[in-house]
PDB file of C-alpha atoms and ligand atoms in Angstrom:
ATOM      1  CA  UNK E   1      -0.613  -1.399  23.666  1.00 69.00           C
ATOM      2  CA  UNK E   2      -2.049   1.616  25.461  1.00 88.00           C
ATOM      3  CA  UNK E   3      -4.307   4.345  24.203  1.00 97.00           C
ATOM      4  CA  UNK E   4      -1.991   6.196  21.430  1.00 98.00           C
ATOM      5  CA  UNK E   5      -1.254   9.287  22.633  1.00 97.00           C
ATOM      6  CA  UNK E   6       1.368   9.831  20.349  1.00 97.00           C
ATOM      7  CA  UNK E   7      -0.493  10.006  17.279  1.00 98.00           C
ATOM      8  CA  UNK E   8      -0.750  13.966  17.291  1.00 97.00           C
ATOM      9  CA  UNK E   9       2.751  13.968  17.420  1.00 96.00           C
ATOM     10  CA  UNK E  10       3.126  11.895  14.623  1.00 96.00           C
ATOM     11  CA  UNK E  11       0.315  13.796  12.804  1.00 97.00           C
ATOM     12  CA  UNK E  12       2.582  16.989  13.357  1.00 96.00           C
ATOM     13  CA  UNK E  13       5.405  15.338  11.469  1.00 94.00           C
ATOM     14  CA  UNK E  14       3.457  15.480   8.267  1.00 92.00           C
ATOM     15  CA  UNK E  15       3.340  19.372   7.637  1.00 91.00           C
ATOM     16  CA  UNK E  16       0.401  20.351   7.457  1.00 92.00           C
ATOM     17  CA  UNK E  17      -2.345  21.438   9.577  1.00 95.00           C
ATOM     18  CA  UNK E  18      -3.487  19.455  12.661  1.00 96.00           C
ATOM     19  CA  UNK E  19      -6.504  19.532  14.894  1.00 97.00           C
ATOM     20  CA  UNK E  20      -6.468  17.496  17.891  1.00 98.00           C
ATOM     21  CA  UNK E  21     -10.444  17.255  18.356  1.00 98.00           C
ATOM     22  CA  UNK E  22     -11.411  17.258  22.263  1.00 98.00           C
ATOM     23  CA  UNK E  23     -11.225  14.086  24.085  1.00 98.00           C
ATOM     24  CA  UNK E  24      -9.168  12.101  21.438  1.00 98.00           C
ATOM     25  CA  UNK E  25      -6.817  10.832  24.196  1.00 98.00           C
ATOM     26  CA  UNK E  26      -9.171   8.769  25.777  1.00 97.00           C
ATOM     27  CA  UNK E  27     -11.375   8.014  22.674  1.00 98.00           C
ATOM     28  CA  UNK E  28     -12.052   4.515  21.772  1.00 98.00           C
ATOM     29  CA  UNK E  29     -13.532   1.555  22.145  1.00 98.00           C
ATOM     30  CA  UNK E  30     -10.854   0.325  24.842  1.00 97.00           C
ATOM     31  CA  UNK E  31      -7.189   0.838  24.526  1.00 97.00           C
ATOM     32  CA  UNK E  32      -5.566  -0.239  20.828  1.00 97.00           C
ATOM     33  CA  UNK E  33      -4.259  -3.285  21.324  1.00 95.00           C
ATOM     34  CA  UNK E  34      -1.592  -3.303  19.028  1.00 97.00           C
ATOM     35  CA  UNK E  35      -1.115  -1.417  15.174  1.00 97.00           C
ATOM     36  CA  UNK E  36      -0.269  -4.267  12.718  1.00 97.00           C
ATOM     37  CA  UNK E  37      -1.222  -2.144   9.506  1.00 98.00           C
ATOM     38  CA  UNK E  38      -2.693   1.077   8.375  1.00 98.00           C
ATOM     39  CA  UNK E  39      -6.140   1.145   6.226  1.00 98.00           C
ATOM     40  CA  UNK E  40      -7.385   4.102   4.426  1.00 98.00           C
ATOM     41  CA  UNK E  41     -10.756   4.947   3.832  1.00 98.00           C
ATOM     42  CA  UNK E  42     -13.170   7.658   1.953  1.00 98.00           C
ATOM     43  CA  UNK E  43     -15.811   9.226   4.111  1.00 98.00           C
ATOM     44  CA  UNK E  44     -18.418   9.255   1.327  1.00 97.00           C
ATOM     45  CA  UNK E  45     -19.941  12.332   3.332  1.00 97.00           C
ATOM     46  CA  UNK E  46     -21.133  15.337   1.351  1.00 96.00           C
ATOM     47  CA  UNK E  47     -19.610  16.680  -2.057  1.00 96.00           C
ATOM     48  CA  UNK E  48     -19.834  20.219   0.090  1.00 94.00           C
ATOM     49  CA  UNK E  49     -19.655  21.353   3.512  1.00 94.00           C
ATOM     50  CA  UNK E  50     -16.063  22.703   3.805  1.00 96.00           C
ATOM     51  CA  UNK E  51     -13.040  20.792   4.516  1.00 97.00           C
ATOM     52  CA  UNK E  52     -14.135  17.853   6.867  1.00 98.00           C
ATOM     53  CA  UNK E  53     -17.813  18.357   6.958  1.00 98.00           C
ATOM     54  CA  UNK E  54     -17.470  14.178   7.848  1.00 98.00           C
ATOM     55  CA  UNK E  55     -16.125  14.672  11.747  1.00 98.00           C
ATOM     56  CA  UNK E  56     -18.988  14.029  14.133  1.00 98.00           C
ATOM     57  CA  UNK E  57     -19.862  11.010  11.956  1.00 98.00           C
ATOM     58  CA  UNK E  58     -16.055  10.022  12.469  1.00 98.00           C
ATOM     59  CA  UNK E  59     -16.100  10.880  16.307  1.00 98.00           C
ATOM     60  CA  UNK E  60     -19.680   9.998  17.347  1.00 98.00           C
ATOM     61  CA  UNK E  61     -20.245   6.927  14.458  1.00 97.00           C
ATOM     62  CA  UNK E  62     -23.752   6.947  12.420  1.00 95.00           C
ATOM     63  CA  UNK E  63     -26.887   4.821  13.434  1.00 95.00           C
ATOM     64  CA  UNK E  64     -25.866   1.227  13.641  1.00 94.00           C
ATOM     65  CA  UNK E  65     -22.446   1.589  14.635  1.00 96.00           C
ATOM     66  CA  UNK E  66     -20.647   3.733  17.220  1.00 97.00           C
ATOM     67  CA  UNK E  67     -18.120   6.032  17.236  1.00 97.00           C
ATOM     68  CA  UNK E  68     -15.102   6.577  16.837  1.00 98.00           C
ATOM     69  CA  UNK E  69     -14.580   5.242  13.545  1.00 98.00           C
ATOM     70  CA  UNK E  70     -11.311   5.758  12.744  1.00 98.00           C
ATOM     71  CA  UNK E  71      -8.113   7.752  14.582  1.00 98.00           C
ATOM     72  CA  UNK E  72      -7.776  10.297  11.758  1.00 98.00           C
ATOM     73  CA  UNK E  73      -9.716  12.354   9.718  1.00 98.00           C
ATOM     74  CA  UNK E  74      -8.444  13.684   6.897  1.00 98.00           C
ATOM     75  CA  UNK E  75      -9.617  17.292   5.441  1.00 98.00           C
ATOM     76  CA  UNK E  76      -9.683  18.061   1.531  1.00 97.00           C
ATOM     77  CA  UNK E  77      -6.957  20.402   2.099  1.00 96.00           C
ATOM     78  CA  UNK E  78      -4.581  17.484   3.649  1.00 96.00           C
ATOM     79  CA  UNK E  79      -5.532  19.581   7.340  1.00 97.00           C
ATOM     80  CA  UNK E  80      -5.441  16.366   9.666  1.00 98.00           C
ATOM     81  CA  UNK E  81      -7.542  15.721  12.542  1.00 98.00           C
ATOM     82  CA  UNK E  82      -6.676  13.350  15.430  1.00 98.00           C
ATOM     83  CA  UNK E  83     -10.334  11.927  16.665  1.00 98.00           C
ATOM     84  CA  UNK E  84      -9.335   8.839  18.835  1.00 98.00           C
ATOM     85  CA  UNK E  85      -6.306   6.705  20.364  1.00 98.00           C
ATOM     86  CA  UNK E  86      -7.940   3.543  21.116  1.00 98.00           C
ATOM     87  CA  UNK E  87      -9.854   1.263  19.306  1.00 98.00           C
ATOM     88  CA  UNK E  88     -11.939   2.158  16.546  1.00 98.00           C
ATOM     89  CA  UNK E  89     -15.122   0.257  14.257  1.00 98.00           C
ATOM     90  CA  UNK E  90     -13.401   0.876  10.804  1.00 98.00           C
ATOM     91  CA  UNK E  91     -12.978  -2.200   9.506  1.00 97.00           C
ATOM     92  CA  UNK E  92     -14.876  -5.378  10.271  1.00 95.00           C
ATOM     93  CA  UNK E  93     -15.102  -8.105   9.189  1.00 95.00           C
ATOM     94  CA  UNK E  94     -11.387  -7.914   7.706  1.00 96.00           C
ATOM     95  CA  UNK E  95      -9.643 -10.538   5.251  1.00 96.00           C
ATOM     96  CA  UNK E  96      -6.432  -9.419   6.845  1.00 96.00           C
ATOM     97  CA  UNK E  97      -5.636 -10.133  10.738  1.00 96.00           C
ATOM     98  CA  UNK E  98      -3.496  -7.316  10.371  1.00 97.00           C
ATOM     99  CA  UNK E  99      -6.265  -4.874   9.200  1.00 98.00           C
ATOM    100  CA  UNK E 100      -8.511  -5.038  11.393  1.00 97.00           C
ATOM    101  CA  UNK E 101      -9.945  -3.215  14.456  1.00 98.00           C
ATOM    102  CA  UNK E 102      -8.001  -4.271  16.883  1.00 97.00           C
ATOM    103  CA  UNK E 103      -4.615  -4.677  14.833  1.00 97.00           C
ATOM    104  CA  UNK E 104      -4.595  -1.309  12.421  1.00 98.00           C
ATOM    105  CA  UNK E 105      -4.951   2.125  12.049  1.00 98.00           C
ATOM    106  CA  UNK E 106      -7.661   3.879  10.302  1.00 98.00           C
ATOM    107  CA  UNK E 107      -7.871   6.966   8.272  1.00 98.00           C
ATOM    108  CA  UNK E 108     -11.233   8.466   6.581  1.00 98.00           C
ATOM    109  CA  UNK E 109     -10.477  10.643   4.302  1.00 98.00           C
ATOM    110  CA  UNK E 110     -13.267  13.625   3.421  1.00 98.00           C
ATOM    111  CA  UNK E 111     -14.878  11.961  -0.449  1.00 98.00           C
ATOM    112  CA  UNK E 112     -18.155  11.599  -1.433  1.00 98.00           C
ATOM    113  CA  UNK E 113     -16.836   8.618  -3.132  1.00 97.00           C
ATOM    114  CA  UNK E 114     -16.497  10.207  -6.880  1.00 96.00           C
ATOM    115  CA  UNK E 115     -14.936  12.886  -6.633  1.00 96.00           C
ATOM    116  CA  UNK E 116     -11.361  13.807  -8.011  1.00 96.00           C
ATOM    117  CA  UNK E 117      -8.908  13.787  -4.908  1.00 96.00           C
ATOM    118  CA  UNK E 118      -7.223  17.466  -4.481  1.00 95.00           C
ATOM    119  CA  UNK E 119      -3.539  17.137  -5.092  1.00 92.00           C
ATOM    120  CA  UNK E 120      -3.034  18.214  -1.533  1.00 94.00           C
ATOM    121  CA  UNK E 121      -4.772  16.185   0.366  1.00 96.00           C
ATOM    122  CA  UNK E 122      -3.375  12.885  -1.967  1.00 95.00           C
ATOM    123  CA  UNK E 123       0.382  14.281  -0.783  1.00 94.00           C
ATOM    124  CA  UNK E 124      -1.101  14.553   3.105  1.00 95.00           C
ATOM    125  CA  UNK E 125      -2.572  11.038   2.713  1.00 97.00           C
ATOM    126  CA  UNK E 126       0.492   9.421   1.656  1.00 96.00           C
ATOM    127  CA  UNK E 127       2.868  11.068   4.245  1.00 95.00           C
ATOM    128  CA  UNK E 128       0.321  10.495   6.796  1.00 97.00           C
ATOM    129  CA  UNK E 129       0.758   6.826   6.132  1.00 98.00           C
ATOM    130  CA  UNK E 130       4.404   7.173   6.183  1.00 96.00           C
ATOM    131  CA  UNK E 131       4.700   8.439   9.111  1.00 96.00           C
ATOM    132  CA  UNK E 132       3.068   5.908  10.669  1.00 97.00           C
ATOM    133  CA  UNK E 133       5.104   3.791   9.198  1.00 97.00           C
ATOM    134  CA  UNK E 134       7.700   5.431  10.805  1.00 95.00           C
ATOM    135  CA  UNK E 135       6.263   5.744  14.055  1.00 95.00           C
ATOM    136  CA  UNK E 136       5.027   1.611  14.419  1.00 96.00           C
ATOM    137  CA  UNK E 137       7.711   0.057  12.165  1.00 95.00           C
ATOM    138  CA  UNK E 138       6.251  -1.228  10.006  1.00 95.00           C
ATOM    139  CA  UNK E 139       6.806  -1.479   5.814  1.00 95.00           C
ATOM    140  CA  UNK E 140       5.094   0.516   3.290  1.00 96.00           C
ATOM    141  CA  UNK E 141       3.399  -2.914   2.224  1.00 96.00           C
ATOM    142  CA  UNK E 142       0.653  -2.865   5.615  1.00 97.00           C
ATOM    143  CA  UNK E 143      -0.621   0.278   4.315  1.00 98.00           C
ATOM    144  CA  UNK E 144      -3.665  -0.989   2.615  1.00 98.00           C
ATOM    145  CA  UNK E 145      -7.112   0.400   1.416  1.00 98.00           C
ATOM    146  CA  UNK E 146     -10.570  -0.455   2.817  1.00 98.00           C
ATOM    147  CA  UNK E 147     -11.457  -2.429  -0.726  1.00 97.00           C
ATOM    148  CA  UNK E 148      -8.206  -4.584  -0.113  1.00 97.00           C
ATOM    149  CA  UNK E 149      -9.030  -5.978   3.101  1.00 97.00           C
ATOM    150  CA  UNK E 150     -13.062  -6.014   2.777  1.00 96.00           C
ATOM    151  CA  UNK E 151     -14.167  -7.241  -0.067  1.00 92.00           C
ATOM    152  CA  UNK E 152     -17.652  -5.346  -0.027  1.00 95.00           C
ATOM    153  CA  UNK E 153     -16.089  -1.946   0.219  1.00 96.00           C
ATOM    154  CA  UNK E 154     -14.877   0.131  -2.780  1.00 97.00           C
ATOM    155  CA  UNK E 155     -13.096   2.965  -0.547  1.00 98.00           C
ATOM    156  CA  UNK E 156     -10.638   5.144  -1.403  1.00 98.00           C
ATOM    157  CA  UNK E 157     -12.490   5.402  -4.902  1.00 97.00           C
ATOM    158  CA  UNK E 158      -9.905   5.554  -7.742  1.00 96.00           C
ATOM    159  CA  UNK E 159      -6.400   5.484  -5.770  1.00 96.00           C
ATOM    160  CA  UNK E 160      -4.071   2.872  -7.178  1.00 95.00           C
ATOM    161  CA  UNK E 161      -2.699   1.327  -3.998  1.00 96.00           C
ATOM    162  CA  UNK E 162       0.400  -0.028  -5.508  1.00 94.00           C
ATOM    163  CA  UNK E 163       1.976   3.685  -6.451  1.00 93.00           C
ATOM    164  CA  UNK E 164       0.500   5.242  -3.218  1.00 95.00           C
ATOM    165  CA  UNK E 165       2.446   2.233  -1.530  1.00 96.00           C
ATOM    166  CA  UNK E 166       5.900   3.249  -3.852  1.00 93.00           C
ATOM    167  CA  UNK E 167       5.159   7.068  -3.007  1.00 92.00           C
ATOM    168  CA  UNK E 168       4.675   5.673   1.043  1.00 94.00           C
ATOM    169  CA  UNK E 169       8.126   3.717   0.699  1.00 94.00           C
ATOM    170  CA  UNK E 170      10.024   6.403  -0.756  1.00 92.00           C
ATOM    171  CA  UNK E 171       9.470   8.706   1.865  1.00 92.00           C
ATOM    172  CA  UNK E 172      10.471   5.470   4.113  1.00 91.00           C
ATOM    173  CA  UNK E 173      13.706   5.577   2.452  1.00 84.00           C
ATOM    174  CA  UNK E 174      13.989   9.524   2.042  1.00 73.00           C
ATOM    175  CA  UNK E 175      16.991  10.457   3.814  1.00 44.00           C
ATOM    176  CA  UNK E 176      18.788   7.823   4.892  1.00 44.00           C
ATOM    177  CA  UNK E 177      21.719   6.181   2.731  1.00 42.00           C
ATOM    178  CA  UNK E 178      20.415   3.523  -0.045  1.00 46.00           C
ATOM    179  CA  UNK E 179      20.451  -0.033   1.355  1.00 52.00           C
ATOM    180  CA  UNK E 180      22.406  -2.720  -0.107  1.00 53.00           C
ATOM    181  CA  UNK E 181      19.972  -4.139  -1.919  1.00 57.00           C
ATOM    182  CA  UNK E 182      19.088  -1.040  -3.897  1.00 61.00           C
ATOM    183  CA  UNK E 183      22.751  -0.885  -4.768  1.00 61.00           C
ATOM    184  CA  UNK E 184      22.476  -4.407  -5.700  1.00 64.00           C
ATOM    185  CA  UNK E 185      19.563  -3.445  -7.629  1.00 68.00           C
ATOM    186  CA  UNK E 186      20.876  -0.672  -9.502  1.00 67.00           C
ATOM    187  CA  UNK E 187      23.800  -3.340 -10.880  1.00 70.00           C
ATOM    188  CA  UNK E 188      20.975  -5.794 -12.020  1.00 78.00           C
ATOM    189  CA  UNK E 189      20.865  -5.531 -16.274  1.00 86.00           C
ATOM    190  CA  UNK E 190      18.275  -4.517 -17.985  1.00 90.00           C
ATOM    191  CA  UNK E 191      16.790  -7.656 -20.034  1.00 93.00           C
ATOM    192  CA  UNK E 192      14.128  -7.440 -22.710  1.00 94.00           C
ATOM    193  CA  UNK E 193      13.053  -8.673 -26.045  1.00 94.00           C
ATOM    194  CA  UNK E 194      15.617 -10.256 -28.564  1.00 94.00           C
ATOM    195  CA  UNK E 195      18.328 -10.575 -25.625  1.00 93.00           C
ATOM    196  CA  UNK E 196      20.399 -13.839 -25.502  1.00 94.00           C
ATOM    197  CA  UNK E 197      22.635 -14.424 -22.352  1.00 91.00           C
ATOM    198  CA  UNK E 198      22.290 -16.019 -18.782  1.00 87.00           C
ATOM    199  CA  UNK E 199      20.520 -13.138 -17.180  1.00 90.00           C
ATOM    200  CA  UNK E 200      17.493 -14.501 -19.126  1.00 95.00           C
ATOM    201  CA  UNK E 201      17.590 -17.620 -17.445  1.00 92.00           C
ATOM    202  CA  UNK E 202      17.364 -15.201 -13.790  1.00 90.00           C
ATOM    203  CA  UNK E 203      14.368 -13.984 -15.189  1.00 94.00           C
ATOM    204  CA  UNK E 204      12.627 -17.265 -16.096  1.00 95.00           C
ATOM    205  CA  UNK E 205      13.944 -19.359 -13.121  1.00 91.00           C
ATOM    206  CA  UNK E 206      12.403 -16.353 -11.061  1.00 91.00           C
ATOM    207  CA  UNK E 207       8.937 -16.413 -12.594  1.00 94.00           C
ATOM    208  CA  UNK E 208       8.811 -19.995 -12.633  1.00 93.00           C
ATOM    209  CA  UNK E 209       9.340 -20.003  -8.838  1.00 88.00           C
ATOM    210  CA  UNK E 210       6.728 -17.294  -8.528  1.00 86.00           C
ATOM    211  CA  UNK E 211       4.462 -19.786  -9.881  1.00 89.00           C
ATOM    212  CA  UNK E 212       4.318 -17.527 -12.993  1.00 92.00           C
ATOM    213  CA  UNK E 213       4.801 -20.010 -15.543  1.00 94.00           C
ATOM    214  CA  UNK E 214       1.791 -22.037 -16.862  1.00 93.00           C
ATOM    215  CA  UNK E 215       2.635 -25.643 -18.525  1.00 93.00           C
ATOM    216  CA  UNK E 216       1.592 -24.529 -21.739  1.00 93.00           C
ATOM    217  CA  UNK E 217       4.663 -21.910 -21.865  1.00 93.00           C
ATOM    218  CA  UNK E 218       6.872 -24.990 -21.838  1.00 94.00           C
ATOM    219  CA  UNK E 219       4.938 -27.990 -23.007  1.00 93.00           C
ATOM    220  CA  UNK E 220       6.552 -28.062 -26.431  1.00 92.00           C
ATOM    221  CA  UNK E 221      10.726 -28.201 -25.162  1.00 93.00           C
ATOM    222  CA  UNK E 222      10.050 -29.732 -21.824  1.00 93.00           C
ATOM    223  CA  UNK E 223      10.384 -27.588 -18.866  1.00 93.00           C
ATOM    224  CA  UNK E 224      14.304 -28.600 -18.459  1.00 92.00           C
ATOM    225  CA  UNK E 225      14.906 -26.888 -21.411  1.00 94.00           C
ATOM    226  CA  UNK E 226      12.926 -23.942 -21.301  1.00 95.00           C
ATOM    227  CA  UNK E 227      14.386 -23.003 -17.616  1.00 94.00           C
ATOM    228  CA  UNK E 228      17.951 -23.136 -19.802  1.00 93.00           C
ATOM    229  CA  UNK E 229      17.222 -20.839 -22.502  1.00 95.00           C
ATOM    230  CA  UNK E 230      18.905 -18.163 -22.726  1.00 95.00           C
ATOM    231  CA  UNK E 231      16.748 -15.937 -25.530  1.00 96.00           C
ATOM    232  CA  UNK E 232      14.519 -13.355 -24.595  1.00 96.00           C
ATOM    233  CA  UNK E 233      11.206 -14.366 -26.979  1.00 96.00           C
ATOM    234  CA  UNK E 234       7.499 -13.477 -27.526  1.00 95.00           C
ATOM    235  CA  UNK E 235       6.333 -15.904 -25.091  1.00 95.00           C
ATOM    236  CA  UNK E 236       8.737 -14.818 -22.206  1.00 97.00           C
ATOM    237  CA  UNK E 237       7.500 -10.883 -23.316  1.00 96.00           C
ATOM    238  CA  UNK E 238       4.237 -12.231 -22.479  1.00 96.00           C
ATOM    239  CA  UNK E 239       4.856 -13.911 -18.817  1.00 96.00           C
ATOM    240  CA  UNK E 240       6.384 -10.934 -17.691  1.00 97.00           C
ATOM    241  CA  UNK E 241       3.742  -8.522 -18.465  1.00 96.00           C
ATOM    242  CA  UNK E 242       1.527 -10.945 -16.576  1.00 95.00           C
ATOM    243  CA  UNK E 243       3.663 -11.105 -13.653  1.00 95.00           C
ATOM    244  CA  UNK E 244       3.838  -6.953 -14.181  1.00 94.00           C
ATOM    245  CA  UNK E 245       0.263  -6.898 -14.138  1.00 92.00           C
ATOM    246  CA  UNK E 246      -0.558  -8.737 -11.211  1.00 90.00           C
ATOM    247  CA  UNK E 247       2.088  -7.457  -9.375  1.00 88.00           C
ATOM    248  CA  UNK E 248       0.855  -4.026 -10.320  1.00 86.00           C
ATOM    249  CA  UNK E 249       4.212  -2.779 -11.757  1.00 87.00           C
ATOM    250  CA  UNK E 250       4.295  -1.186 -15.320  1.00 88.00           C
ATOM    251  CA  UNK E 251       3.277  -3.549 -17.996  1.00 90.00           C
ATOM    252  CA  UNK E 252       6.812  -2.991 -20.467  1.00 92.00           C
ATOM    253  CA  UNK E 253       7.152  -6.412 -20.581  1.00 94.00           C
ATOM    254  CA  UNK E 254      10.839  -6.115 -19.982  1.00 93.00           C
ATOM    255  CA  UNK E 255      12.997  -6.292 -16.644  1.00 94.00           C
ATOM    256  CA  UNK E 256      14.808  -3.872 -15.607  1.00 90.00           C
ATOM    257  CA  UNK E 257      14.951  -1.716 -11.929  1.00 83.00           C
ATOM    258  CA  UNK E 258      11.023  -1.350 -11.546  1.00 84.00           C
ATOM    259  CA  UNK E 259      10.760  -5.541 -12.159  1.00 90.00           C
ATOM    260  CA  UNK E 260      13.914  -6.567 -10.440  1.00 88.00           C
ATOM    261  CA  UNK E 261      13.069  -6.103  -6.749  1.00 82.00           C
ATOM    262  CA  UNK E 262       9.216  -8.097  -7.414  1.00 85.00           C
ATOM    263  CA  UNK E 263      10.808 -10.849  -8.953  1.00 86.00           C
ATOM    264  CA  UNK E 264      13.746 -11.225  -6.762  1.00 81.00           C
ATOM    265  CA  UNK E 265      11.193 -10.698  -3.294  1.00 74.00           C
ATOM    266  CA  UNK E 266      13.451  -7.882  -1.949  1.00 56.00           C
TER     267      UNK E 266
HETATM  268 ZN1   ZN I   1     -13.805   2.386   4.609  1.00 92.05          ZN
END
């Protein structure tokens, strides 16, 4: 993959303000060689200084490591700035091959790291990521943050990844007709607590094959019999608000259209 010369244009597609800063198109250390994922940062800069008081650090990089850090900068009042289009030192060492340097796209958003996140630059963020989504193909699933993909970092501070990634794949889906297996999804039953009929079964042969299931939810009726039953109890309330949780869905401990599509993998 060549330098990406496109990103303004895809910055542009967002709505808001954009500043392409001088030189981006040939800024980088070498060419990008390919954009696997997107990762999103905080700049922990200064709590002041105006919208993106963070850019030369972006652009030039700080003592230790040089710049540019990452292709976009992103201003408190969701303004956007294009700073590179080849490679840039935002994430290394990564946990993900498709997170880091050379295989993603990075964003620093302007935070000192605590404070609250202005509504409008939040919105920004996530179409940003959509977009870009758009542009490379890719799902709403490779946009990740810093702290997923490096285990030392804790940037962006309080964001919960999982709705920012719903919020990403909605405007993925925006406008186009719904696929077949959201119609699918939207026949699926809701199932919950006190229920008795074979859609319970679904829901524990599912989590079962998710490897949700320890051997002490079965131990007592054998693990024949507690794949058959067909009652909704306590103890299955329990393994789905586990799966919920680390799946990051809300904990209701039923299934119904926000549990469906985890536990089915669609
Ligand atoms: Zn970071």
């Amino acid at each position: 993959m060549p330098y990406l010369t496109q990103l303004a244009d895809v910055a542009r597609r967002v709505g808001v303000p954009v500043t392409e800063v001088a030189g981006w198109k040939t800024r980088g250390h070498g060419p990008q060689p390919e954009v696997q994922g997107i990762v999103c940062h905080h700049t922990a800069g200064p709590a002041g200084g105006g919208d993106y008081p963070s850019l030369a650090v972006v652009r030039d990089g700080r003592p230790g490591l040089d710049g540019p850090l990452s292709h976009f900068g992103l201003g408190r009042s969701g303004h956007i700035y294009v700073i590179a289009a080849g490679r840039c030192w935002h994430n290394a060492p990564s946990t993900s091959p498709r997170h880091d340097n050379s295989s993603s796209i990075g964003i620093e958003a302007e935070n000192d790291g605590r404070q609250p996140w202005p509504e409008a630059q939040k919105a920004a963020y996530i179409r940003l990521c959509a977009e870009l989504c758009r542009e490379f193909a890719l799902p709403a699933s490779r946009v990740k943050a810093h702290r997923e993909v490096n285990t030392s970092k804790p940037d962006p501070h309080s964001i919960d990844m999982n709705a920012f990634r719903r919020a990403v794949a909605a405007l993925l889906d925006g406008g186009t007709s719904p696929s077949w297996t959201e119609e699918i999804m939207k026949q699926l039953p809701m199932v919950r607590l006190g229920d008795d009929n074979y859609d319970v079964k679904t829901v524990r042969g599912c989590l079962f094959a998710r490897g949700r299931v320890p051997v002490s939810a079965y131990e007592q009726v054998g693990l024949e019999d507690w794949l058959k039953s067909t009652r909704y109890d306590s103890g299955l309330v329990e393994l789905v608000r586990g799966f919920q949780q680390a799946e990051g869905i809300e904990e209701d401990g039923f299934v119904g259209p926000g549990t469906w599509p985890s536990l089915l993998r669609v």
